[in-house]
Coordinates of C-alpha atoms and ligand atoms in Angstrom, one line a residue:
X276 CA 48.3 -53.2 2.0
X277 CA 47.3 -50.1 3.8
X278 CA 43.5 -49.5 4.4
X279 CA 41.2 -48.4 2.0
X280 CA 41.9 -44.9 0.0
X281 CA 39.4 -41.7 1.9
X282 CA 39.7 -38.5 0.9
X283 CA 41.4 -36.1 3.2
X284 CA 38.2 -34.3 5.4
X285 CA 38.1 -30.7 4.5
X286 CA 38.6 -27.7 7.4
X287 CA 35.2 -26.5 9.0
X288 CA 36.4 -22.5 9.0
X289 CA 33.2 -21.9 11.2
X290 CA 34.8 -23.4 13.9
X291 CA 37.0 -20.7 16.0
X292 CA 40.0 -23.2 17.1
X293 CA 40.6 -23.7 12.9
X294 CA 40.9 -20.2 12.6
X295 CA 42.8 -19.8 14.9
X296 CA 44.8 -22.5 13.9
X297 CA 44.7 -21.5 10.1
X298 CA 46.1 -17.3 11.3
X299 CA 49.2 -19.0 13.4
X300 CA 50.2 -20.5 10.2
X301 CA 49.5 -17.5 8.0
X302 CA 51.6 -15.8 10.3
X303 CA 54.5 -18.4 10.5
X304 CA 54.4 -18.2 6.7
X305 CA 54.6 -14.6 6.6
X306 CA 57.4 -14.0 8.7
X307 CA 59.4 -16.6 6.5
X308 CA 58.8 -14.3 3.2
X309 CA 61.1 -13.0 0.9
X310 CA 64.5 -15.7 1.1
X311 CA 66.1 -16.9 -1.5
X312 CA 65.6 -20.4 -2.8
X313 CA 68.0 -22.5 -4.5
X314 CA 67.3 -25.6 -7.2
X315 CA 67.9 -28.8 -6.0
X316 CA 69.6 -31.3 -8.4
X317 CA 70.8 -34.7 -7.3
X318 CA 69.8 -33.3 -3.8
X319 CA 72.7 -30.3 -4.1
X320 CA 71.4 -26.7 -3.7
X321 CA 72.6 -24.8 -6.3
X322 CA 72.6 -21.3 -6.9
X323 CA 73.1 -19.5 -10.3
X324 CA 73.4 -16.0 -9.7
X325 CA 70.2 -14.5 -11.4
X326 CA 66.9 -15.2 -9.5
X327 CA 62.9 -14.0 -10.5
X328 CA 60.7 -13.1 -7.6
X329 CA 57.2 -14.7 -6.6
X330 CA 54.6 -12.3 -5.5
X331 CA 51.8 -12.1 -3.9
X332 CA 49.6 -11.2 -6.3
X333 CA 47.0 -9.3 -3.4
X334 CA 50.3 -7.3 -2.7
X335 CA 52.2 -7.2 -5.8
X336 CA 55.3 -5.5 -3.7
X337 CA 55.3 -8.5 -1.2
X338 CA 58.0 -10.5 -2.7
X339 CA 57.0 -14.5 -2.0
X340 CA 60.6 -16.0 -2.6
X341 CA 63.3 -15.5 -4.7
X342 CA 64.2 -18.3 -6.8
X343 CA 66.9 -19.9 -9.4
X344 CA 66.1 -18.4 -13.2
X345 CA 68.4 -21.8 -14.5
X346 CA 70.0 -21.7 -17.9
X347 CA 70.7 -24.7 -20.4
X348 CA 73.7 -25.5 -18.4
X349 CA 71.5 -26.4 -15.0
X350 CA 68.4 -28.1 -17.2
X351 CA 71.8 -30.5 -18.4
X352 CA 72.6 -30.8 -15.1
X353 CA 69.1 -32.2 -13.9
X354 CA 68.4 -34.0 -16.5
X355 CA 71.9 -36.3 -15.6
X356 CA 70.9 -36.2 -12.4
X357 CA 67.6 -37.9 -12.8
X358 CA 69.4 -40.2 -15.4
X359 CA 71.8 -41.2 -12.8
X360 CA 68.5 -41.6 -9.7
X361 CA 67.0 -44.0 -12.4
X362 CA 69.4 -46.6 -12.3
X363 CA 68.4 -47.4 -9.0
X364 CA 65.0 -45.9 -8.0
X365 CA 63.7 -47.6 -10.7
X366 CA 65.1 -51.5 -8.4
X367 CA 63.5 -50.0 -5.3
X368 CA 60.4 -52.2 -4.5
X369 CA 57.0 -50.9 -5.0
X370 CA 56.3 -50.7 -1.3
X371 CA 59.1 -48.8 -0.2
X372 CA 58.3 -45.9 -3.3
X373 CA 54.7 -46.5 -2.5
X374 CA 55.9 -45.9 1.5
X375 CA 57.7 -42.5 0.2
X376 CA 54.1 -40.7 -0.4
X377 CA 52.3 -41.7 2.3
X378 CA 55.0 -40.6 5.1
X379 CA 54.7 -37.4 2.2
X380 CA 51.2 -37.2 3.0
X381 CA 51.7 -37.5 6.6
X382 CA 53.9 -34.8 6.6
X383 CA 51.3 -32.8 4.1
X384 CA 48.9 -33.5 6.9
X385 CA 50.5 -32.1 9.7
X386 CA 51.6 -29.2 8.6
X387 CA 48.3 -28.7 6.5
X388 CA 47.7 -25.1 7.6
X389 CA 51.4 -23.8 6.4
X390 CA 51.2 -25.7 2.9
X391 CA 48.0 -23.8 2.7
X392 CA 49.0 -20.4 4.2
X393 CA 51.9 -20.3 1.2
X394 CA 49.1 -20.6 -1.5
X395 CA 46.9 -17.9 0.2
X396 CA 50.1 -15.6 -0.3
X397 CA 51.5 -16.8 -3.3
X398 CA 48.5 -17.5 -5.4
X399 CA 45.9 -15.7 -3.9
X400 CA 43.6 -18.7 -3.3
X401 CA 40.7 -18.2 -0.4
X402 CA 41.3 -20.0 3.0
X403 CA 38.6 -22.5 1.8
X404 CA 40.6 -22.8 -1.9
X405 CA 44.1 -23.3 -0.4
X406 CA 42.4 -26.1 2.1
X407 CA 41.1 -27.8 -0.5
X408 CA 44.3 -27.9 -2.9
X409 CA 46.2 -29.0 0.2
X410 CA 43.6 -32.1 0.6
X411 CA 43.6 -33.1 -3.0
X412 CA 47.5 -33.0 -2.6
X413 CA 47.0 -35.5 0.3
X414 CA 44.7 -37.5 -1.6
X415 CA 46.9 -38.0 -4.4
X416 CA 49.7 -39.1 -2.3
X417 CA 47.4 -41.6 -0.7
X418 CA 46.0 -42.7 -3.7
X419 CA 48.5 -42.8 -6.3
X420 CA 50.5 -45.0 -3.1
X421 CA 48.0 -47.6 -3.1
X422 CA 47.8 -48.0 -7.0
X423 CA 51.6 -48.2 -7.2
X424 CA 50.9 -51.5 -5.0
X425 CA 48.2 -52.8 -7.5
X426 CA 49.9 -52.0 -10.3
X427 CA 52.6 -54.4 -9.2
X428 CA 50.9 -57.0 -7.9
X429 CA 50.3 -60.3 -9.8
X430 CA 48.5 -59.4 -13.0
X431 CA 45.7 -62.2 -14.5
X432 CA 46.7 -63.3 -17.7
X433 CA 44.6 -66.5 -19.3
X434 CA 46.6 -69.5 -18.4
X435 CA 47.4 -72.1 -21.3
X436 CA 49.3 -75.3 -21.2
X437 CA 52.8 -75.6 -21.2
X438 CA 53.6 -72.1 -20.6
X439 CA 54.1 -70.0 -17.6
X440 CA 53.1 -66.3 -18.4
X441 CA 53.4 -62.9 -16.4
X442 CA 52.9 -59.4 -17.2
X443 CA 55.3 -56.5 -15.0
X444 CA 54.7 -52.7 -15.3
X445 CA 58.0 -51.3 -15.0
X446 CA 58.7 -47.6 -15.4
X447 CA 59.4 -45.8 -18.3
X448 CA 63.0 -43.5 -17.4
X449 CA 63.1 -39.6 -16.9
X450 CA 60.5 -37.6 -17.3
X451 CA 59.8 -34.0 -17.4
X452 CA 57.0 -32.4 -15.2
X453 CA 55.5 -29.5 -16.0
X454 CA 52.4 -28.2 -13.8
X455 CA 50.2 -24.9 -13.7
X456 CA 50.2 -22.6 -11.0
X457 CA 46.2 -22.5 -10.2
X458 CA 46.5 -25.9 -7.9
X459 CA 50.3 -25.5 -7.4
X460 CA 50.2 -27.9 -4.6
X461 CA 47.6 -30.7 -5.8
X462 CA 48.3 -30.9 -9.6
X463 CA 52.3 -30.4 -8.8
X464 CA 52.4 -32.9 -6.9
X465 CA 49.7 -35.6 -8.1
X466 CA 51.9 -35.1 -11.4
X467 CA 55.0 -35.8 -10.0
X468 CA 54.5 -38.4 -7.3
X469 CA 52.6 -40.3 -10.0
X470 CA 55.9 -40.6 -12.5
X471 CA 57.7 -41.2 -9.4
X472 CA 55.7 -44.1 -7.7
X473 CA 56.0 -45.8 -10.8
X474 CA 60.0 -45.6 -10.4
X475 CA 60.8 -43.1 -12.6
X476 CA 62.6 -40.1 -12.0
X477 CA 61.7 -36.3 -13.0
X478 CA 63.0 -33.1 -13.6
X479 CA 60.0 -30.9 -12.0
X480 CA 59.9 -27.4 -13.4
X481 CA 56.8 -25.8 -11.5
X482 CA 55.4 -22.7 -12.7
X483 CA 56.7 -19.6 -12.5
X484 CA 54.1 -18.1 -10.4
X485 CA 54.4 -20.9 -8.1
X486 CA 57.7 -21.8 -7.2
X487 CA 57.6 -21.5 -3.6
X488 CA 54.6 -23.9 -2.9
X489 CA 56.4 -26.3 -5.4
X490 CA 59.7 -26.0 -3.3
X491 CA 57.7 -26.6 0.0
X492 CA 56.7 -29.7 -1.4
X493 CA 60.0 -30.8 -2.6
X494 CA 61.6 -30.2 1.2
X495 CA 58.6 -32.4 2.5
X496 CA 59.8 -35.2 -0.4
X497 CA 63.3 -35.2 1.2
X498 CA 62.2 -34.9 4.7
X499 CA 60.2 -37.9 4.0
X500 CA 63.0 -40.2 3.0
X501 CA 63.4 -39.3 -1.1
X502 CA 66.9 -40.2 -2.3
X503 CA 68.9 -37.9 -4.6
X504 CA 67.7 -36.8 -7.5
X505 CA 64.2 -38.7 -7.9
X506 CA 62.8 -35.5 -8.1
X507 CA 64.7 -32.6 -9.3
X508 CA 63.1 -28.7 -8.8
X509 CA 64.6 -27.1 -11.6
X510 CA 62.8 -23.2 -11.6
X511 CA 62.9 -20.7 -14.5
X512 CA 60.7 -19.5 -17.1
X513 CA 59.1 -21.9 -19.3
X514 CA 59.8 -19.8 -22.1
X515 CA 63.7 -19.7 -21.4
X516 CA 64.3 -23.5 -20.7
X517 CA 61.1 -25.3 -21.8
X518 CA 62.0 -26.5 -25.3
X519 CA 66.0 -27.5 -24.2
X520 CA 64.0 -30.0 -21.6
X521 CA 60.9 -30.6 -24.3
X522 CA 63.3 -31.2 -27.1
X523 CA 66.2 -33.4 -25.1
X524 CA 66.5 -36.5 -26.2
X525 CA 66.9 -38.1 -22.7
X526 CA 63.6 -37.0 -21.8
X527 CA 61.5 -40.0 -22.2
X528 CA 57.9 -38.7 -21.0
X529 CA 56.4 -35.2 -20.2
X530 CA 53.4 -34.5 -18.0
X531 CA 52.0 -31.3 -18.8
X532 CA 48.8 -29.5 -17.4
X533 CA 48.5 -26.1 -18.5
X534 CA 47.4 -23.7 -21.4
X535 CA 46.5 -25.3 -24.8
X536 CA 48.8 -22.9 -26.8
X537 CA 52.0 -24.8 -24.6
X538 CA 50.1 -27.9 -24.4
X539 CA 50.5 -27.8 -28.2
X540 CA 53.6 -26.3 -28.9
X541 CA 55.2 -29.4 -26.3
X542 CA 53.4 -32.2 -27.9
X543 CA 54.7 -31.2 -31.6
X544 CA 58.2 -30.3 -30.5
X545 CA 58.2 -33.9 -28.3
X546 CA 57.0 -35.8 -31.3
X547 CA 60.2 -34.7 -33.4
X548 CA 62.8 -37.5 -32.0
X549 CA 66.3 -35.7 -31.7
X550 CA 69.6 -37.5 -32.6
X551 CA 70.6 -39.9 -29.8
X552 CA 67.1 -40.8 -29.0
X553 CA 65.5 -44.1 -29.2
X554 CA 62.3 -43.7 -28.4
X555 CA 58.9 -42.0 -28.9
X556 CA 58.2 -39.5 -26.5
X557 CA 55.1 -39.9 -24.3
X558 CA 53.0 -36.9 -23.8
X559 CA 50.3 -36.1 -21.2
X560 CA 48.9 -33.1 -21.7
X561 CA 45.7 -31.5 -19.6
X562 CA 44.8 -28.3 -21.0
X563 CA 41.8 -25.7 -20.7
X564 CA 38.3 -25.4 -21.0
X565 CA 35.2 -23.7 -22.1
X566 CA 32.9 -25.4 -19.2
X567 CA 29.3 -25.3 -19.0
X568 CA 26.0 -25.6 -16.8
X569 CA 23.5 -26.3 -18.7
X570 CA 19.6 -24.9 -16.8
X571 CA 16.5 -26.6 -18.5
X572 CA 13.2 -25.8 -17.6
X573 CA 12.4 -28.4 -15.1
X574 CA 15.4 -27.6 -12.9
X575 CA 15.8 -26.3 -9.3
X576 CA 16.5 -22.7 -9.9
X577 CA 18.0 -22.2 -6.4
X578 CA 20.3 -24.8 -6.8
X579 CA 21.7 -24.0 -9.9
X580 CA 22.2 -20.5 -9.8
X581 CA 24.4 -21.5 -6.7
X582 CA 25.8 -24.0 -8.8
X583 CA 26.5 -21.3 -11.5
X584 CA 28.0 -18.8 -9.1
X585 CA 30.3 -21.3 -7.5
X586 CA 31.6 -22.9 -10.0
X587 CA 32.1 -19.4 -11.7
X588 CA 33.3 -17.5 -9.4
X589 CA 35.7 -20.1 -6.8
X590 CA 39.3 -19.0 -7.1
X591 CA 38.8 -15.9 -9.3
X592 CA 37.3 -18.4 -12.0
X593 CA 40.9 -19.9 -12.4
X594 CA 40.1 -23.4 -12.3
X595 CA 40.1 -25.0 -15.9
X596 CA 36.9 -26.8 -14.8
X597 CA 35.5 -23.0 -14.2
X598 CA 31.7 -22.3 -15.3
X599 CA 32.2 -19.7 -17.9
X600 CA 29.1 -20.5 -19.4
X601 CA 25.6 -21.1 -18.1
X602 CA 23.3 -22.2 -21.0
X603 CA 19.8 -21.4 -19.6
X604 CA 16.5 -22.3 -21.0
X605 CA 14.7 -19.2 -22.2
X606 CA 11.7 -19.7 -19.9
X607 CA 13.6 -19.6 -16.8
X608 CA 16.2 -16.9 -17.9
X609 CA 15.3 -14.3 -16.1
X610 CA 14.9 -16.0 -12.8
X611 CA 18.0 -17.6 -13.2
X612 CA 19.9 -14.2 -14.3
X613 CA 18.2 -12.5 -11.3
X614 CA 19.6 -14.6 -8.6
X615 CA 23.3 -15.5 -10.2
X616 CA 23.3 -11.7 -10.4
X617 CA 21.7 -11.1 -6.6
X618 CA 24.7 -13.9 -5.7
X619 CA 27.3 -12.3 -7.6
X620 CA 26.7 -8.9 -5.6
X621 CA 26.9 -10.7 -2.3
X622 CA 30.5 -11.7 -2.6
X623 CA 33.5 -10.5 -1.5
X624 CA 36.5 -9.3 -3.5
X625 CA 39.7 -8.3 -1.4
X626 CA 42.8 -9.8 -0.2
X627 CA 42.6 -13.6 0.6
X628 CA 44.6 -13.2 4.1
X629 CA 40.9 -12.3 5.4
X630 CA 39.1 -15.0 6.2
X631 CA 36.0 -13.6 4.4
X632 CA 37.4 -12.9 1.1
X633 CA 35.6 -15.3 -1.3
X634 CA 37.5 -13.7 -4.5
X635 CA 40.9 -13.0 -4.3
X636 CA 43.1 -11.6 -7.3
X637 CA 43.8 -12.9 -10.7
X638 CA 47.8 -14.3 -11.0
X639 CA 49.8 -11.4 -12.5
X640 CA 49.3 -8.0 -14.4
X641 CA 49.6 -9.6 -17.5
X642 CA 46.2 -12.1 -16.1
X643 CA 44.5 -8.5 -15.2
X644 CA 45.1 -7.1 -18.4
X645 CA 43.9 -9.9 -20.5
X646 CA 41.1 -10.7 -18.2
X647 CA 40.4 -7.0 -18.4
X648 CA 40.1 -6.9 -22.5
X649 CA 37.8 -9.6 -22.3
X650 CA 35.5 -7.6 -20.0
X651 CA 35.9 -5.0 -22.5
X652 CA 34.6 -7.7 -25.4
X653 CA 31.7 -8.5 -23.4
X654 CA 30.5 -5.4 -23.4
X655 CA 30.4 -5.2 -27.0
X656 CA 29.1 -8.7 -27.3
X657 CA 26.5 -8.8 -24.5
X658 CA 24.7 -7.2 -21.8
X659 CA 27.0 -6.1 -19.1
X660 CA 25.0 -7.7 -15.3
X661 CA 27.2 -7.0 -12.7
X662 CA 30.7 -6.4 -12.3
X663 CA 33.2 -5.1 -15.7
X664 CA 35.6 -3.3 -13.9
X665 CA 39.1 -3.6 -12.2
X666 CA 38.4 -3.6 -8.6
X667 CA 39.9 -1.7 -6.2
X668 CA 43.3 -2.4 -4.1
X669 CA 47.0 -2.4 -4.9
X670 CA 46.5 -6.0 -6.0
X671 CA 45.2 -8.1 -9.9
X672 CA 41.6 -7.6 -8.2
X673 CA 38.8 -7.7 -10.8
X674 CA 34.9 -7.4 -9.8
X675 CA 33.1 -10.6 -10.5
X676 CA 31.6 -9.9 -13.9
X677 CA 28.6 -11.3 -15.5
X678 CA 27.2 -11.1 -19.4
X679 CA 23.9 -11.9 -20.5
X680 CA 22.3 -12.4 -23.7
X681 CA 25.8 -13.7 -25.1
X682 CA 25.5 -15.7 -28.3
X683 CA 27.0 -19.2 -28.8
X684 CA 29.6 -18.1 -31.1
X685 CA 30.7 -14.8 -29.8
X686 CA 34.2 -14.7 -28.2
X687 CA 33.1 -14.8 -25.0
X688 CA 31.3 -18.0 -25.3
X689 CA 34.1 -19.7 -26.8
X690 CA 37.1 -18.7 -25.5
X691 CA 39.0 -19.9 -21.9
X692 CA 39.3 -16.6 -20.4
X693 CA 40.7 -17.9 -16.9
X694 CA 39.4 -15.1 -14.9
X695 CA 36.1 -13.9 -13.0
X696 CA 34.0 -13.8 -16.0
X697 CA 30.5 -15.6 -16.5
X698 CA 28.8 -15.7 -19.9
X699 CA 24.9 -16.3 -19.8
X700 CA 23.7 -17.7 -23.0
X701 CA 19.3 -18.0 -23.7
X702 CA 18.6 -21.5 -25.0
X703 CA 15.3 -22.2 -27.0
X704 CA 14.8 -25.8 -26.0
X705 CA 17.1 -28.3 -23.9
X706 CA 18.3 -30.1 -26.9
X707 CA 19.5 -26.4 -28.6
X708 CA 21.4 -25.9 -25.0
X709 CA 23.0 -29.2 -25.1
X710 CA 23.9 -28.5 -28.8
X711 CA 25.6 -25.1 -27.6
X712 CA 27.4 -26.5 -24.7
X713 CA 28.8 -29.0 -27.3
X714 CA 30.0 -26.2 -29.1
X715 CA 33.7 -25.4 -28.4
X716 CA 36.7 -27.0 -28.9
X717 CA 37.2 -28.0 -25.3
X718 CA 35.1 -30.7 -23.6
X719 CA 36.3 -30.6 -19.9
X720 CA 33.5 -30.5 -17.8
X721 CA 29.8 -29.6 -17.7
X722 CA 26.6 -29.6 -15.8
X723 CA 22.9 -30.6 -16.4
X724 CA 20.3 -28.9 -13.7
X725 CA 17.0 -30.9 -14.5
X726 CA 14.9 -32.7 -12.8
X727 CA 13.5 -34.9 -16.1
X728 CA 14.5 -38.4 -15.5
X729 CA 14.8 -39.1 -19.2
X730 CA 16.6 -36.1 -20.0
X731 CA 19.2 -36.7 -17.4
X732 CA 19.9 -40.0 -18.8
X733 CA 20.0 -38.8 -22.2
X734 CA 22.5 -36.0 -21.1
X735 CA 25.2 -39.0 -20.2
X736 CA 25.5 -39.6 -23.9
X737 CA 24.7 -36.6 -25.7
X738 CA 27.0 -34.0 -23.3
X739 CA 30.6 -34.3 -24.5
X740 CA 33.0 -33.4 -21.6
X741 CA 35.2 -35.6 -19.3
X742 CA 33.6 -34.7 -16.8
X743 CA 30.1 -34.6 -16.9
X744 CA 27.7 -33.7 -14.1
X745 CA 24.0 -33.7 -13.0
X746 CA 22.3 -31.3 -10.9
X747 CA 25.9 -30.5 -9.1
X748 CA 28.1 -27.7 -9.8
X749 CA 31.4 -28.3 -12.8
X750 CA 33.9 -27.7 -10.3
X751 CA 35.4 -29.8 -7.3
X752 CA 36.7 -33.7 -8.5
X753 CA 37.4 -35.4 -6.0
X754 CA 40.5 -38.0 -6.1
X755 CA 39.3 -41.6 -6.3
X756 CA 35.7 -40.8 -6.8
X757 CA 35.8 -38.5 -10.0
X758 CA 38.9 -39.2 -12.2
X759 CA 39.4 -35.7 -14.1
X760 CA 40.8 -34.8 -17.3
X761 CA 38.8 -33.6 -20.8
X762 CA 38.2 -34.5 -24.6
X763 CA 39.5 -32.4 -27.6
X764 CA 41.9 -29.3 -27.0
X765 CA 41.0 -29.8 -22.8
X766 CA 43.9 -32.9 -23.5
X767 CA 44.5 -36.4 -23.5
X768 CA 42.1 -37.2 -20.8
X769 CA 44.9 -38.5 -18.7
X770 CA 42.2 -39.1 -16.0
X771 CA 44.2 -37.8 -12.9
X772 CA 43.4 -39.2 -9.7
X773 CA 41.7 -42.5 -11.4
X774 CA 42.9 -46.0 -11.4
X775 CA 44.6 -45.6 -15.2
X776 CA 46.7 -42.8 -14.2
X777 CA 49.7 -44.5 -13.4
X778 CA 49.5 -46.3 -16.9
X779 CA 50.8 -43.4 -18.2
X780 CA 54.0 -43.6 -16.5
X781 CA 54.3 -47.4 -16.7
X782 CA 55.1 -49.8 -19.7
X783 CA 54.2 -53.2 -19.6
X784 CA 56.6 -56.0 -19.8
X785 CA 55.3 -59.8 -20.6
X786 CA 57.7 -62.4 -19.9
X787 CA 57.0 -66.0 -21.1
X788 CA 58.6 -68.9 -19.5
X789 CA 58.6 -73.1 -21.2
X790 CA 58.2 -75.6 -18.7
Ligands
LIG1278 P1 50.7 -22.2 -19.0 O1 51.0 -20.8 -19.2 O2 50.5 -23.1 -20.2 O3 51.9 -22.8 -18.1 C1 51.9 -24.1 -17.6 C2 53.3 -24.5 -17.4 O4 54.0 -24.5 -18.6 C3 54.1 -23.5 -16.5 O5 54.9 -24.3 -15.6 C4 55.0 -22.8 -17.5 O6 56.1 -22.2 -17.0 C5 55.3 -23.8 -18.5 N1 55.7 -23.4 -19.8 C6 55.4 -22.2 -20.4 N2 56.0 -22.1 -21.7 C7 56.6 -23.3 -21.8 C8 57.4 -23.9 -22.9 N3 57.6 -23.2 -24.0 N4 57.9 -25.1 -22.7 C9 57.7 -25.8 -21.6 N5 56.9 -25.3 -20.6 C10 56.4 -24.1 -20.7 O7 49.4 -22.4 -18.1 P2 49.1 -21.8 -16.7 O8 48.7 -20.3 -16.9 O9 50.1 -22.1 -15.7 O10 47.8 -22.6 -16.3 C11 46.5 -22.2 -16.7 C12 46.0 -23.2 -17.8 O11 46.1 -24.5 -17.3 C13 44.6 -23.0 -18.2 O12 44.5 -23.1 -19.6 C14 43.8 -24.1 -17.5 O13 42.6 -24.5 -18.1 C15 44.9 -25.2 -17.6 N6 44.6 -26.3 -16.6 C16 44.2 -27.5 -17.0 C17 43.9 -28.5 -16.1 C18 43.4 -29.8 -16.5 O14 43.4 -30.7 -15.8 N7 42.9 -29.9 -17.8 C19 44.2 -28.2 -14.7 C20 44.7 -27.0 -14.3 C21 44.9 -26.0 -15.3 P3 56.3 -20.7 -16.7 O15 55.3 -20.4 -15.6 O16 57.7 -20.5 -16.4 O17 55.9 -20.0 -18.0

């Protein structure tokens, strides 16, 4: 058994040797922009004659990568492919699948700087961002190994007479993966070595805003001993291929994390069975948010207007745990407002290839646009603090925007917007607040500042999110320590990075023996 799961240590950035480090590797990456990438099936590159581009979405003419726009013909093709893996990835002992991610992680962890560079270019994330989806990638390598092992270790049954009793976890078959592009590298590939840990095989079709990171991680798979078609990088646009793969009846599980509207659309086309198949489809999906802090009276206003601004404003607000809504207690409003607003001013919006850029761009023009119409609904449905415009480069940049006086019900105080957008909503009382921040159809995360004892422990059960918590900002789980994943529309609280993760990709077999 290796030793005990630690989370990866993040990069110190003050330090002038990591930043160093960090700009050789944004270089290296730079100067390796623009190729064209195949899809790998069965471990064969194949090319199919009509590619998309990746951008760079602080440079929208800086093409990324090229990549594969596959057709039905291709999704067939790695769906076989997988299908054929199966047969015997799914004999391969525990140890030697568990060994596969953590020589993965080693690699991860060597070349930590270049997996991170790629995200900076391809998704716009800030130096710190990209380090820390590179470390939660790590993590969930070194975790998910290690659970693979307890999952198949002897499992305690209650013994009776007569009988000699034992319960396997064996896998479930081919599965489909489908991750988001705002942690391309963590979620990709916490979502894919889980399924394939457990011995199954996958069909990964990353996002399209994300290919490149997605095939980085793929290369490192191979390079670190994965046999043909375990994991099979199948690129194209959701809208194009996503139901043949959805609705295929040799598609046994997908693992989704993304938007609620495709969160929905897969789990009612999965449930249909399709002729030929002979089972019921498993479906994890992790979907959005309408994420809270909630400011009482008593509460450290320092702290949480930090909280507030940093859980608002890290990556652009594109992190489904975002703080899109800080409830605040109306006798401490204005204090509050004032210094999330003084924060707000102090940072900086530009391309994430500087070291000081703290917001980056949104994903794509059609992000910008959306994010945009928002801004223009906020306007209408509450006072305009800072920010509300596009800001200016030839990139998606948008000024960090805040709203106050919004009202519980408005559109900005329900809706995920996904972008750089902060609604401030007056609360009468605590209890009112905690009624408000119950109010959506989400329940992801949230945050309490107070410092009332009893209120705090009444906040436990009375705030409905997944992930709930106390005088600490609603962003930044860590693997192993805060297993994530939200009530209602945010999804089926799949609990990624926890110990019942790799349930999900497991079925349990009980086998009973006379003697
Ligand atoms: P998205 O638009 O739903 O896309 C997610 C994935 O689904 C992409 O790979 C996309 O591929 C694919 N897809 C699109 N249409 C499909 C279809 N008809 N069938 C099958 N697949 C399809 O979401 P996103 O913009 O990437 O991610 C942002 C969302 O993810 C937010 O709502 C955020 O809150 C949520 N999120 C949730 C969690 C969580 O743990 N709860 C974590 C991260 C993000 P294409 O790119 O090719 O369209």
């Amino acid at each position: 058994m290796p030793a005990e799961f630690k989370n990866e240590p993040l990069t110190d950035f003050s330090q002038p040797e990591n930043r160093k480090a960090f700009e050789t590797a944004l270089a290296k990456v730079q100067g390796d922009l623009g190729r064209e990438h195949p899809l790998v099936i069965g471990g064969e590159r194949i090319e199919v004659g009509k590619t998309f581009d990746s951008i760079d979405p602080s440079k929208p003419s800086q093409i990324i990568g090229k990549f594969q726009s596959a057709t039905t013909r291709e999704t067939e093709m790695a769906i076989a492919a997988a299908e054929k893996a199966f047969e015997s990835w799914k004999r391969e002992t525990p140890q030697r699948r568990a060994d596969l991610l953590f020589r993965a992680a080693a690699i991860l962890r060597e070349r930590k700087h270049e997996f991170s560079s790629v995200m900076v270019l391809e998704v716009g994330k800030s130096w710190a961002e990209a380090d820390g989806d590179t470390a939660e990638a790590i993590d969930f390598l070194q975790f998910y190994g290690r659970e693979a092992l307890r999952y198949a270790s002897e499992q305690p049954l209650t013994r009776i007479p007569g009988e000699k009793n034992e319960l396997r976890y064996i896998p479930l078959g081919v599965g489909l993966v489908v991750p988001p592009w705002n942690f391309p590298l963590a979620i990709m590939a916490g979502m894919t070595t889980a399924a394939v840990v457990t011995g199954n095989t996958v069909v990964l079709k990353p996002s399209s805003d994300a290919p490149a990171i997605a095939y980085q991680f793929v290369l490192a798979l191979e390079e670190a001993g994965m046999p043909p078609g375990v994991v099979n990088f199948l690129t194209g646009s959701g809208s194009a291929i996503g139901d043949t793969l959805v609705e295929s009846p040799r598609i046994r599980f997908i693992s989704f994390t993304g938007s609620k509207e495709v969160g929905l659309r897969i789990n009612e086309k999965a449930a249909q069975p399709r002729p030929g198949q002979i089972w019921i489809k498993r479906v994890v999906a992790e979907m959005g948010g309408k994420d809270f802090i909630l400011v009482d009276e008593t509460a450290d206003l320092d702290a949480a207007a930090a909280g507030i601004v940093a859980a608002a404003f890290g990556y652009q607000g594109q992190k489904c745990s975002a703080c899109s809504r800080a409830i605040v207690h109306q006798t401490v409003y204005d204090e509050v407002v004032k210094k999330v607003v003084e924060k707000t001013r102090a940072l900086k919006v530009g391309p994430t290839t500087s070291a000081d850029a703290n917001v980056g761009p949104v994903i794509n023009s059609g992000a910008e646009r959306k994010v945009l119409q928002y801004i223009e609904t906020g306007k209408r449905e509450g006072r305009l603090l800072v920010g509300g415009e596009k800001a200016p480069g030839e990139g998606y940049f948008i000024q960090p925007t805040v709203f106050g006086d919004v009202k519980p019900g408005a559109r900005l105080a329900q809706e995920e917007i996904f972008g750089p957008v902060l609604a401030i909503l007056p609360t009468p009382s605590y209890e009112e607040g905690a009624r408000i921040a119950n109010g959506t159809e989400y329940g992801l995360t949230g945050s309490l500042y107070s410092r009332d004892r009893q209120r705090l422990e009444q906040a436990k059960d009375v705030l409905h999110v997944g992930n709930l918590y106390l005088n600490r900002k609603c962003t930044g789980a860590l693997v192993g320590v805060h297993p994530f994943g939200g009530f209602n529309m945010s999804g089926t609280d799949s609990k990624a990075g926890g110990r019942d993760y790799l349930l999900l990709f497991l079925q349990a077999k009980a086998i009973s023996e006379v003697f």
